PDB file of C-alpha atoms in Angstrom:
ATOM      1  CA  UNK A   1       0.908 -21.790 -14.785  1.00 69.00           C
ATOM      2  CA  UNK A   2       3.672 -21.864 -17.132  1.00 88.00           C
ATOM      3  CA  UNK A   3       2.230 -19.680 -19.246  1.00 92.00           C
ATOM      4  CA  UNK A   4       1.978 -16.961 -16.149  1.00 93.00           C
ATOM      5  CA  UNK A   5       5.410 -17.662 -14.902  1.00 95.00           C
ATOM      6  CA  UNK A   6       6.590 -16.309 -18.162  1.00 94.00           C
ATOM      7  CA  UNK A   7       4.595 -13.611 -18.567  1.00 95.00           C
ATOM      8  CA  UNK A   8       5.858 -12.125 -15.169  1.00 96.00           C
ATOM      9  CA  UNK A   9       8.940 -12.752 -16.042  1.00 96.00           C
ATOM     10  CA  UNK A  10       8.423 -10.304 -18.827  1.00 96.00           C
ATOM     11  CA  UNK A  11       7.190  -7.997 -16.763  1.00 96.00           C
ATOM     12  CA  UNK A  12      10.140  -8.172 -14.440  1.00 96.00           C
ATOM     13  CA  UNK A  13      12.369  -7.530 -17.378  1.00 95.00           C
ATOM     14  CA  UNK A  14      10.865  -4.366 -19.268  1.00 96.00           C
ATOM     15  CA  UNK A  15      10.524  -2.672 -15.588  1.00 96.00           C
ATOM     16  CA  UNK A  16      12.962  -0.779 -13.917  1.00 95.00           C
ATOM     17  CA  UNK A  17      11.004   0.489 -10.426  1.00 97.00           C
ATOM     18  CA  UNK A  18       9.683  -2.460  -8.915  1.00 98.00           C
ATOM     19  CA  UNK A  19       8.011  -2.267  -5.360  1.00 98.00           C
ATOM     20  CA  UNK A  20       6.712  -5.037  -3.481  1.00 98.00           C
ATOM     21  CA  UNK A  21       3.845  -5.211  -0.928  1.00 97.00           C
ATOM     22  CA  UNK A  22       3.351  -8.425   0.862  1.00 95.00           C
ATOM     23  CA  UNK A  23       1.527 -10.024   3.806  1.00 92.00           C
ATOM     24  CA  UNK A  24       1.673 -12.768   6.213  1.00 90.00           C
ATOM     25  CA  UNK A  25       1.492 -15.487   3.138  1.00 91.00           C
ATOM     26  CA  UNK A  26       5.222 -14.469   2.496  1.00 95.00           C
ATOM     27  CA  UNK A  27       6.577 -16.158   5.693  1.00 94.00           C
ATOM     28  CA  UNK A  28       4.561 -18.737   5.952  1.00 90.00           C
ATOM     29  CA  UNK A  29       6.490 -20.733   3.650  1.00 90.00           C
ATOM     30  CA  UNK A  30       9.207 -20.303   6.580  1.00 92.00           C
ATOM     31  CA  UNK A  31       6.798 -22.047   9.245  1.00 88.00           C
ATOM     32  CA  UNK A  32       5.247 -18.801  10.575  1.00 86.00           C
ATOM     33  CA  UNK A  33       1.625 -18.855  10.754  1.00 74.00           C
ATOM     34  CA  UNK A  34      -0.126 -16.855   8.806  1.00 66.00           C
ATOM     35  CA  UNK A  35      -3.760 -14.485  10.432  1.00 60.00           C
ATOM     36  CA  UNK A  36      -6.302 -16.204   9.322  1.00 55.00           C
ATOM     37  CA  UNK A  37      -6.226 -19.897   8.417  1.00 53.00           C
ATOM     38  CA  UNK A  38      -7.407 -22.091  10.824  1.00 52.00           C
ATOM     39  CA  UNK A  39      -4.212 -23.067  12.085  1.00 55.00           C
ATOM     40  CA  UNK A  40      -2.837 -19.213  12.108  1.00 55.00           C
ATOM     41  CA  UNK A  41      -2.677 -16.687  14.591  1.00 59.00           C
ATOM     42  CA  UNK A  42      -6.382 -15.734  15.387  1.00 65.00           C
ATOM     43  CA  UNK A  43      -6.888 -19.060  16.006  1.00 65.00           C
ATOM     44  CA  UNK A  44      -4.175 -19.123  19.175  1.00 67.00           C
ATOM     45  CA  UNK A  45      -5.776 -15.851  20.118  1.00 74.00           C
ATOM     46  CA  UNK A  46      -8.940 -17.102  20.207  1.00 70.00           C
ATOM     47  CA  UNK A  47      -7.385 -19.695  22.844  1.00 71.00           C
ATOM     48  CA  UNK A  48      -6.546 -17.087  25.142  1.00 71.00           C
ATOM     49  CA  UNK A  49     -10.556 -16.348  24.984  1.00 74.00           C
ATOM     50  CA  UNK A  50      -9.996 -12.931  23.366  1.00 76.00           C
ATOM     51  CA  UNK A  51     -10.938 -11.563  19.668  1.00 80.00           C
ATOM     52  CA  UNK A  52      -7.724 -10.350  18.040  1.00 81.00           C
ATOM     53  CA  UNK A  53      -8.856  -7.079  18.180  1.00 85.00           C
ATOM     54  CA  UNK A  54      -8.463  -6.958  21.635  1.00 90.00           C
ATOM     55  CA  UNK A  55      -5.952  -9.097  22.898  1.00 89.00           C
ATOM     56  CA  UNK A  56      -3.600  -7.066  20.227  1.00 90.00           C
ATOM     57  CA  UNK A  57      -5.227  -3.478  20.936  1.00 95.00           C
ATOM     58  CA  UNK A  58      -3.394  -0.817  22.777  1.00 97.00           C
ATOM     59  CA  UNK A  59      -5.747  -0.835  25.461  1.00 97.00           C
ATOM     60  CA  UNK A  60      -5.866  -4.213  26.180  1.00 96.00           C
ATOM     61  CA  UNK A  61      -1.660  -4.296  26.045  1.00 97.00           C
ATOM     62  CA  UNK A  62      -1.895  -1.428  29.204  1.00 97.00           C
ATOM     63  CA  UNK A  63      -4.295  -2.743  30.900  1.00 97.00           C
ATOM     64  CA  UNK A  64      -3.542  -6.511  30.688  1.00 95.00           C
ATOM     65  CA  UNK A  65       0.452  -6.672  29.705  1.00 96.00           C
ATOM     66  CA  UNK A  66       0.694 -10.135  31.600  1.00 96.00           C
ATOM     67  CA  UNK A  67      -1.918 -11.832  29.523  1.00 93.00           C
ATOM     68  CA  UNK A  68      -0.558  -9.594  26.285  1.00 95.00           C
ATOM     69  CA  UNK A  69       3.401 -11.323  27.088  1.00 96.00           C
ATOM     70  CA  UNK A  70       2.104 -14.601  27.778  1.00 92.00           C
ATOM     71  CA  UNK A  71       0.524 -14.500  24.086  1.00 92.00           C
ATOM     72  CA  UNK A  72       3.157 -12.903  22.609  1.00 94.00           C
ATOM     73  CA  UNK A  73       6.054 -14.946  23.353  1.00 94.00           C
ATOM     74  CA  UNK A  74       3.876 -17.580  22.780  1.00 87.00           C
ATOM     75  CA  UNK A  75       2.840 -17.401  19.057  1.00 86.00           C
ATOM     76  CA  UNK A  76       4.616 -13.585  17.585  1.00 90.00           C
ATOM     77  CA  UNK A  77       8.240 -13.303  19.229  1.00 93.00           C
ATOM     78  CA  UNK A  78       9.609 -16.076  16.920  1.00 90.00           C
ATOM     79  CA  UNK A  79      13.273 -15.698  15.814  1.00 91.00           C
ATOM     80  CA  UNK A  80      14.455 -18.912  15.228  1.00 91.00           C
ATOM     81  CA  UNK A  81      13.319 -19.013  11.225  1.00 93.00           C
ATOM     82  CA  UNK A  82      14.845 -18.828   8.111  1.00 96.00           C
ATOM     83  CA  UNK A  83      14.040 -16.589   4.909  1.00 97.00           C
ATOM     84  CA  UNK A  84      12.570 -19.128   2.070  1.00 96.00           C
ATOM     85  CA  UNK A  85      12.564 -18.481  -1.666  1.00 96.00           C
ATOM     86  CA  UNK A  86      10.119 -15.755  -1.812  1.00 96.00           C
ATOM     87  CA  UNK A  87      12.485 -13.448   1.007  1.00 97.00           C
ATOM     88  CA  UNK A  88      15.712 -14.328  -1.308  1.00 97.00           C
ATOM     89  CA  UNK A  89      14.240 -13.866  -4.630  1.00 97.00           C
ATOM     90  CA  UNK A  90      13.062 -10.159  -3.694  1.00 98.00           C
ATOM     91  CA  UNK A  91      16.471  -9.661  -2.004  1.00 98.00           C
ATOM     92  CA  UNK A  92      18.077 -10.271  -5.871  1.00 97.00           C
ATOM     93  CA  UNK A  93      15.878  -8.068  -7.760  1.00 97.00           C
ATOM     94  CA  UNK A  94      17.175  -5.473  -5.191  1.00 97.00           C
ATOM     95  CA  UNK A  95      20.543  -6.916  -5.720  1.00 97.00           C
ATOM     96  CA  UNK A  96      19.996  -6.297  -9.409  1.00 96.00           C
ATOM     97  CA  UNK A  97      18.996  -2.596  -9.712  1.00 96.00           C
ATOM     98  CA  UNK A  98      14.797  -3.695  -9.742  1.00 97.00           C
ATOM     99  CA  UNK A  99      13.311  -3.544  -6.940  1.00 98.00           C
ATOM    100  CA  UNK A 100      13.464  -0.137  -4.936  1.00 98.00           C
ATOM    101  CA  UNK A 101      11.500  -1.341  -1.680  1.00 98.00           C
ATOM    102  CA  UNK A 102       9.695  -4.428   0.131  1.00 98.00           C
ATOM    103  CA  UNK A 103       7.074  -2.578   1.622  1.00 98.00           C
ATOM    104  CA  UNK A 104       5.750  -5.553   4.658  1.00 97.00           C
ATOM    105  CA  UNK A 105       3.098  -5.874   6.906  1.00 94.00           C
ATOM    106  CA  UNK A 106       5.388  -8.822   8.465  1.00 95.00           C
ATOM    107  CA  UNK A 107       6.937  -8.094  11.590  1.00 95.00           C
ATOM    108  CA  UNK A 108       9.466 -10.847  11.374  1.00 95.00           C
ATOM    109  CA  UNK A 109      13.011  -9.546   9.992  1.00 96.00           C
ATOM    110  CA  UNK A 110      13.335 -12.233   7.372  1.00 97.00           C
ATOM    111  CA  UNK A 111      13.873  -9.818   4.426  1.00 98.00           C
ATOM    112  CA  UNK A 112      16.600  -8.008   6.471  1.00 98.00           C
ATOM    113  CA  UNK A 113      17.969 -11.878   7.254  1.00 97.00           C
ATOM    114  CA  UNK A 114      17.804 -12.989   3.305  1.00 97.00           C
ATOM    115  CA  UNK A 115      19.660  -9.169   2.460  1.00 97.00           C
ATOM    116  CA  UNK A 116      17.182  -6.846   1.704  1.00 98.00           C
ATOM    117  CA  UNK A 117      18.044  -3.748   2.336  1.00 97.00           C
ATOM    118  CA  UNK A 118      15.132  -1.117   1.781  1.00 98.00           C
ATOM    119  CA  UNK A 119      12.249  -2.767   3.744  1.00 98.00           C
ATOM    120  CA  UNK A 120       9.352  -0.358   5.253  1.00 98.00           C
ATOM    121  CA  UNK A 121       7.760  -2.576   7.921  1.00 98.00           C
ATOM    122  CA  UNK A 122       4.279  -0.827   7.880  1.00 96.00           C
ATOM    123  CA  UNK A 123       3.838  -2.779  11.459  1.00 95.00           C
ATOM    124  CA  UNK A 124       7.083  -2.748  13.221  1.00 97.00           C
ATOM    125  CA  UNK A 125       9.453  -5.403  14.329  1.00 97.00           C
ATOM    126  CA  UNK A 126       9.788  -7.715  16.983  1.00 97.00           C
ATOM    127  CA  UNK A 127      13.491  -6.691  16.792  1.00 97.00           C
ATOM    128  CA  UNK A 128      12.798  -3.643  18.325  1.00 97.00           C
ATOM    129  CA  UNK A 129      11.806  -2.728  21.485  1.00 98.00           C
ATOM    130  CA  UNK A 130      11.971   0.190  23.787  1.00 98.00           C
ATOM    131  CA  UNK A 131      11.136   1.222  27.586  1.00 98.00           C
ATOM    132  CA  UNK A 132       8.258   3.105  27.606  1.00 98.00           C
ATOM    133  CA  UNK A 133       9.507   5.322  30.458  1.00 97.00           C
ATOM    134  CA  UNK A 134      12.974   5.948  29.394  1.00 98.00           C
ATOM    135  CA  UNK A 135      13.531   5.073  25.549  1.00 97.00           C
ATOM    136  CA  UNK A 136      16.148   2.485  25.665  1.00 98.00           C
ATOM    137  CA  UNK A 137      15.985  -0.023  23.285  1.00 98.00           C
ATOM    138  CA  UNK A 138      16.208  -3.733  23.542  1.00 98.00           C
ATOM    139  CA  UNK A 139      16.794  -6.331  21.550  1.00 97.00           C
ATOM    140  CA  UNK A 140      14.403  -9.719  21.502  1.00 97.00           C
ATOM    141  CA  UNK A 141      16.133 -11.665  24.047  1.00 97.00           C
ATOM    142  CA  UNK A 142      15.350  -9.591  26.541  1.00 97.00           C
ATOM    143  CA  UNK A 143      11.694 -10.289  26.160  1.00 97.00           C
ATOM    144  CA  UNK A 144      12.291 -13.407  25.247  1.00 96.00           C
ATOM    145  CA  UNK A 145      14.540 -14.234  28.579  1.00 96.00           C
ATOM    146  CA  UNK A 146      11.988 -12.347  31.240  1.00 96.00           C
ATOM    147  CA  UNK A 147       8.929 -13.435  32.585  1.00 94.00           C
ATOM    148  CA  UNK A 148       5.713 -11.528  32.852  1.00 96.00           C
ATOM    149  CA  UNK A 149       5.644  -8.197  32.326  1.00 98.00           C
ATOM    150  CA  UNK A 150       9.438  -7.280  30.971  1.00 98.00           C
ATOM    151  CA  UNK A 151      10.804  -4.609  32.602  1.00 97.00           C
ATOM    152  CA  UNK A 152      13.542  -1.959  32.145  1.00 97.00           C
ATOM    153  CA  UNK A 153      16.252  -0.974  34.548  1.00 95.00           C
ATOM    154  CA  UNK A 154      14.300   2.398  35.542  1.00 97.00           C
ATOM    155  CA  UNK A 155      11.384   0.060  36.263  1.00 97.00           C
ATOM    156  CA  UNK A 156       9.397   0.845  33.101  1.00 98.00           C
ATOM    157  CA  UNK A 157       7.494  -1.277  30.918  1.00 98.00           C
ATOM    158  CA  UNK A 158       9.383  -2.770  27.619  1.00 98.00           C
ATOM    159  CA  UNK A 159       7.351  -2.728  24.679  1.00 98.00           C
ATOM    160  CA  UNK A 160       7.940  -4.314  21.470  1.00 98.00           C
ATOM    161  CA  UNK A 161       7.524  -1.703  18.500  1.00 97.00           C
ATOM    162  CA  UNK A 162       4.863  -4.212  16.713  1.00 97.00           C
ATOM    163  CA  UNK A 163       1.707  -1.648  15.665  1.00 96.00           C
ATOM    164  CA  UNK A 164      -1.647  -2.837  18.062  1.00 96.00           C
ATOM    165  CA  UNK A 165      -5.108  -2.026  17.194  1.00 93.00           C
ATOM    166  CA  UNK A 166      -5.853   2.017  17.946  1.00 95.00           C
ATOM    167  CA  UNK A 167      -2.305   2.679  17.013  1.00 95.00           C
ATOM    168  CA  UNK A 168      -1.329   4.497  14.026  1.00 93.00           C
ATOM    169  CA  UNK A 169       1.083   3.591  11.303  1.00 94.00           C
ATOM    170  CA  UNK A 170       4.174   5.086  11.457  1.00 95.00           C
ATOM    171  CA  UNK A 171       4.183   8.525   9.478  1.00 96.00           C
ATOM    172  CA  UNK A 172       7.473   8.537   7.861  1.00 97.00           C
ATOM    173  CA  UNK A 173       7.537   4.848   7.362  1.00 97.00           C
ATOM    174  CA  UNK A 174       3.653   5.531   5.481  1.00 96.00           C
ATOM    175  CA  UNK A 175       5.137   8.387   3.679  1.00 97.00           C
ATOM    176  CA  UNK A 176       7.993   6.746   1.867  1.00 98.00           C
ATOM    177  CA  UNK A 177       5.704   3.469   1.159  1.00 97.00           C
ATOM    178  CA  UNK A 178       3.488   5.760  -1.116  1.00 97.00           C
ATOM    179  CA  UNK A 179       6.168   7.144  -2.553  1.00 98.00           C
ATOM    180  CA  UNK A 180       7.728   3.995  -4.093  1.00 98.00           C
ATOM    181  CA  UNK A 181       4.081   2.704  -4.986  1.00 98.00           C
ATOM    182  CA  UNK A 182       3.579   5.976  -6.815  1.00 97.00           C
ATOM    183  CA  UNK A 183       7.010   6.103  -8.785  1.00 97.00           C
ATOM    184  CA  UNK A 184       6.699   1.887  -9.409  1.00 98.00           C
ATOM    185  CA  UNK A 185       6.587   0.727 -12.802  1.00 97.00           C
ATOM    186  CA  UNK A 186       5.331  -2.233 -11.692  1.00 98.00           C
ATOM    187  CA  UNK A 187       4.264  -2.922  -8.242  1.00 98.00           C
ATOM    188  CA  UNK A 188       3.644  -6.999  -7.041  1.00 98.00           C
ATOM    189  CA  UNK A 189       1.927  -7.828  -4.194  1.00 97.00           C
ATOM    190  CA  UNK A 190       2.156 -11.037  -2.588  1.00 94.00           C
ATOM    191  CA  UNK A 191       0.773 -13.012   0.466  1.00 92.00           C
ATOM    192  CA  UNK A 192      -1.813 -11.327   1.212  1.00 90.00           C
ATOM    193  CA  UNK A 193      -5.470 -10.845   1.699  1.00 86.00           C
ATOM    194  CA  UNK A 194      -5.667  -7.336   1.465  1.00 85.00           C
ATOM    195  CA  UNK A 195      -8.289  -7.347   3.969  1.00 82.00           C
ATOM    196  CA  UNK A 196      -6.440  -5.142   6.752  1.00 78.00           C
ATOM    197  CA  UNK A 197      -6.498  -1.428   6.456  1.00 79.00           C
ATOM    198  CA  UNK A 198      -4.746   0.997   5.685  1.00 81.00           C
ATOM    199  CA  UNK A 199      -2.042  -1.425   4.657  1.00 80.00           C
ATOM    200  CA  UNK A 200      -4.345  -2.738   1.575  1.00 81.00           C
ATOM    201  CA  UNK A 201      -5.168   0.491   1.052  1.00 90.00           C
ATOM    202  CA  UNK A 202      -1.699   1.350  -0.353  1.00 94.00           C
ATOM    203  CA  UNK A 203      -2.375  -0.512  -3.909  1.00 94.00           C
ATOM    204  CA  UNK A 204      -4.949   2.225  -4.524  1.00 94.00           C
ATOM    205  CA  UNK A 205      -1.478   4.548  -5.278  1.00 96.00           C
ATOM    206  CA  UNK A 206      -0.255   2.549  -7.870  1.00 96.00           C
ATOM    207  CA  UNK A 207      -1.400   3.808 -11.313  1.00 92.00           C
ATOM    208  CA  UNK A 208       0.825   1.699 -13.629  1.00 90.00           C
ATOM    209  CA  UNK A 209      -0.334  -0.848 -15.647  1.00 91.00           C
ATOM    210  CA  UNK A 210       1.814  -3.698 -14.446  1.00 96.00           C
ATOM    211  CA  UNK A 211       0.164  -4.756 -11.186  1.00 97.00           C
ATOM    212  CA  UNK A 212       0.804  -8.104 -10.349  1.00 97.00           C
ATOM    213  CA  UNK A 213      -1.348 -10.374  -7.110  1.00 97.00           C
ATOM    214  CA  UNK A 214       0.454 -13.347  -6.166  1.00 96.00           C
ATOM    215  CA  UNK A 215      -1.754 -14.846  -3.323  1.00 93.00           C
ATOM    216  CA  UNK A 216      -2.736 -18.457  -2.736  1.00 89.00           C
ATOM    217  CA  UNK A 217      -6.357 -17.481  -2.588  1.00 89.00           C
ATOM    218  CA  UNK A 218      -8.636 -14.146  -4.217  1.00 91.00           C
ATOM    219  CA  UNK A 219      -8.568 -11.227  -3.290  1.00 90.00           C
ATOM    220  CA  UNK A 220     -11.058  -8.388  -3.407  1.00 91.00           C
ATOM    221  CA  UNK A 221      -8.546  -6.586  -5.479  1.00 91.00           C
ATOM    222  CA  UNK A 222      -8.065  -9.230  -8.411  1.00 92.00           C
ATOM    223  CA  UNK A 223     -10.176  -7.747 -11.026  1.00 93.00           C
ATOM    224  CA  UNK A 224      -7.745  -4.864 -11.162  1.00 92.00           C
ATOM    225  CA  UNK A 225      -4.520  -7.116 -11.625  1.00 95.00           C
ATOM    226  CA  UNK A 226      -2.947  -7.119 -15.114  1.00 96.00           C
ATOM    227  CA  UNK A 227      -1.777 -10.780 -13.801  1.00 97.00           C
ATOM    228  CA  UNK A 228      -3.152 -13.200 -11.093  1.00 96.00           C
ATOM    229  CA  UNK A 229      -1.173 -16.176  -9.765  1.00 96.00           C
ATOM    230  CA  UNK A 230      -3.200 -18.062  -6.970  1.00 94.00           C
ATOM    231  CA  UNK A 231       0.200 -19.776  -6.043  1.00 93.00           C
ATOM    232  CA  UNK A 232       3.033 -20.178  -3.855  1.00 92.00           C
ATOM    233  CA  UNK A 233       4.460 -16.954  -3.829  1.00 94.00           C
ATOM    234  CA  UNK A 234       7.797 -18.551  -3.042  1.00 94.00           C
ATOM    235  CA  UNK A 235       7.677 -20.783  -5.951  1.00 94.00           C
ATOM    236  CA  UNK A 236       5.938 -18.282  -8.593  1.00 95.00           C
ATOM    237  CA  UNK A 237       9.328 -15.760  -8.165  1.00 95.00           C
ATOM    238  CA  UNK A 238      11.619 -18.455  -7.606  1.00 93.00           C
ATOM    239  CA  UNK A 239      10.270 -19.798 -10.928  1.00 94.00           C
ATOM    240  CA  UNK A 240       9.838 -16.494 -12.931  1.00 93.00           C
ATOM    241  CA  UNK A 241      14.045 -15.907 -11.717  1.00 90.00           C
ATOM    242  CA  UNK A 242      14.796 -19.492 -12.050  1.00 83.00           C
ATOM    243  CA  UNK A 243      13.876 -19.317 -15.769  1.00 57.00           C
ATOM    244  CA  UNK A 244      15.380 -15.863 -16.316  1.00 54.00           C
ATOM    245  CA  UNK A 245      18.771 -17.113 -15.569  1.00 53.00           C
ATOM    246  CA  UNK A 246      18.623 -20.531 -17.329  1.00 48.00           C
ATOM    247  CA  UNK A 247      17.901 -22.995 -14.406  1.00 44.00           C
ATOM    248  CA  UNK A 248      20.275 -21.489 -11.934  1.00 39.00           C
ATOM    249  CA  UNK A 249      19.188 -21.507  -8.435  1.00 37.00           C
ATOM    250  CA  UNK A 250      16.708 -18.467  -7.668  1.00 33.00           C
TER     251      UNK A 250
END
């Protein structure tokens, strides 16, 4: 491993356009449960006797919102973590003039929370949330605080701007992730499968020749990678900065 810690650290320092596009796998090392491990997401899902593809679908949300809250609140409206080494190392390769996006298919606000700044959040946030008959927003604690179906002050439904099944990515949001893949002179991707479309999709833009997976387990997209780590993503970058800077913390 030491010998791949140092050769993305080389990488790191010969580029000057880094994006990043990361999954789940980067906030797990902050306690949040990843999709698809057997202690993850689908797995509470699956305890409210639905597939995920329903109980987080668009159609199930309108025409089941108690059952969608109860889950919700459960297991995705969780604001009570911290950023780990992963969220701060990214934030200081923005810090230092590298990295021109975090491109996320988290919904969490821990980049925001460990100071990065440019962060496209492919699939929304649970820190925003708007009335679906009048278009005020809310914060969290307002979903958070309510019971059953929360409810504005017109009497309309509040719905958290997370991205359901049979709803499209945001346009803009899409737009300005392919750009920075496209200008990238290197582009790392980190904690994730890249099983869930048209998020994985988005590596298919790159066309540099430093493309870096950092993912605990393979991925379909490894045999394209100019470097693999099957790692801690939080450890590989806080290693690859740690040694950059002589030890200092990362």
């Amino acid at each position: 491993m030491k010998e791949e810690i140092r050769r993305l650290r080389a990488m790191i320092n010969a580029s000057g356009r880094i994006a990043f596009l990361g999954g789940a796998g980067v906030s797990t090392e902050s306690g949040i449960p990843d999709f698809r491990s057997e202690d993850g997401h689908f797995a509470a899902i699956r305890a409210f006797g639905e597939t995920p593809e329903v109980l987080l679908s668009h159609s199930f949300f309108m025409q089941h919102p108690e059952n969608f809250f109860a889950y919700y609140r459960s297991s995705l409206l969780v604001t009570d973590v911290q950023p780990n080494r992963a969220h701060f190392a990214l934030a200081r390769l923005e810090q230092a003039g590298k990295l021109t996006a975090v491109i996320t298919q988290n919904v969490d606000g821990l980049h925001q929370k460990a100071g990065s700044k440019n962060v496209l959040e492919l699939h929304g946030s649970i820190y925003r949330n708007r009335c679906m008959q009048c278009g005020r927003a809310y914060g969290p604690e307002t979903i958070a605080e309510s019971t059953g179906v929360p409810r504005c002050a017109c009497g309309g439904i509040i719905k958290p701007e997370v991205v359901l099944y049979e709803e499209g990515l945001d346009s803009e949001v899409l737009r300005q992730a392919v750009t920075h893949i496209m200008r990238a002179d290197m582009l790392i991707v980190g904690g994730t499968s890249l099983a869930v479309y048209p998020a994985a999709g988005l590596i298919d833009y790159y066309r540099g020749k430093r493309l870096v997976l950092i993912n605990k387990s393979e991925t379909p997209y490894d045999y394209r990678a100019d470097l693999v780590l099957h790692d801690s993503i939080g450890e590989v970058l806080h290693a690859a900065l740690e040694a950059e800077n002589g030890g200092g913390e990362a």
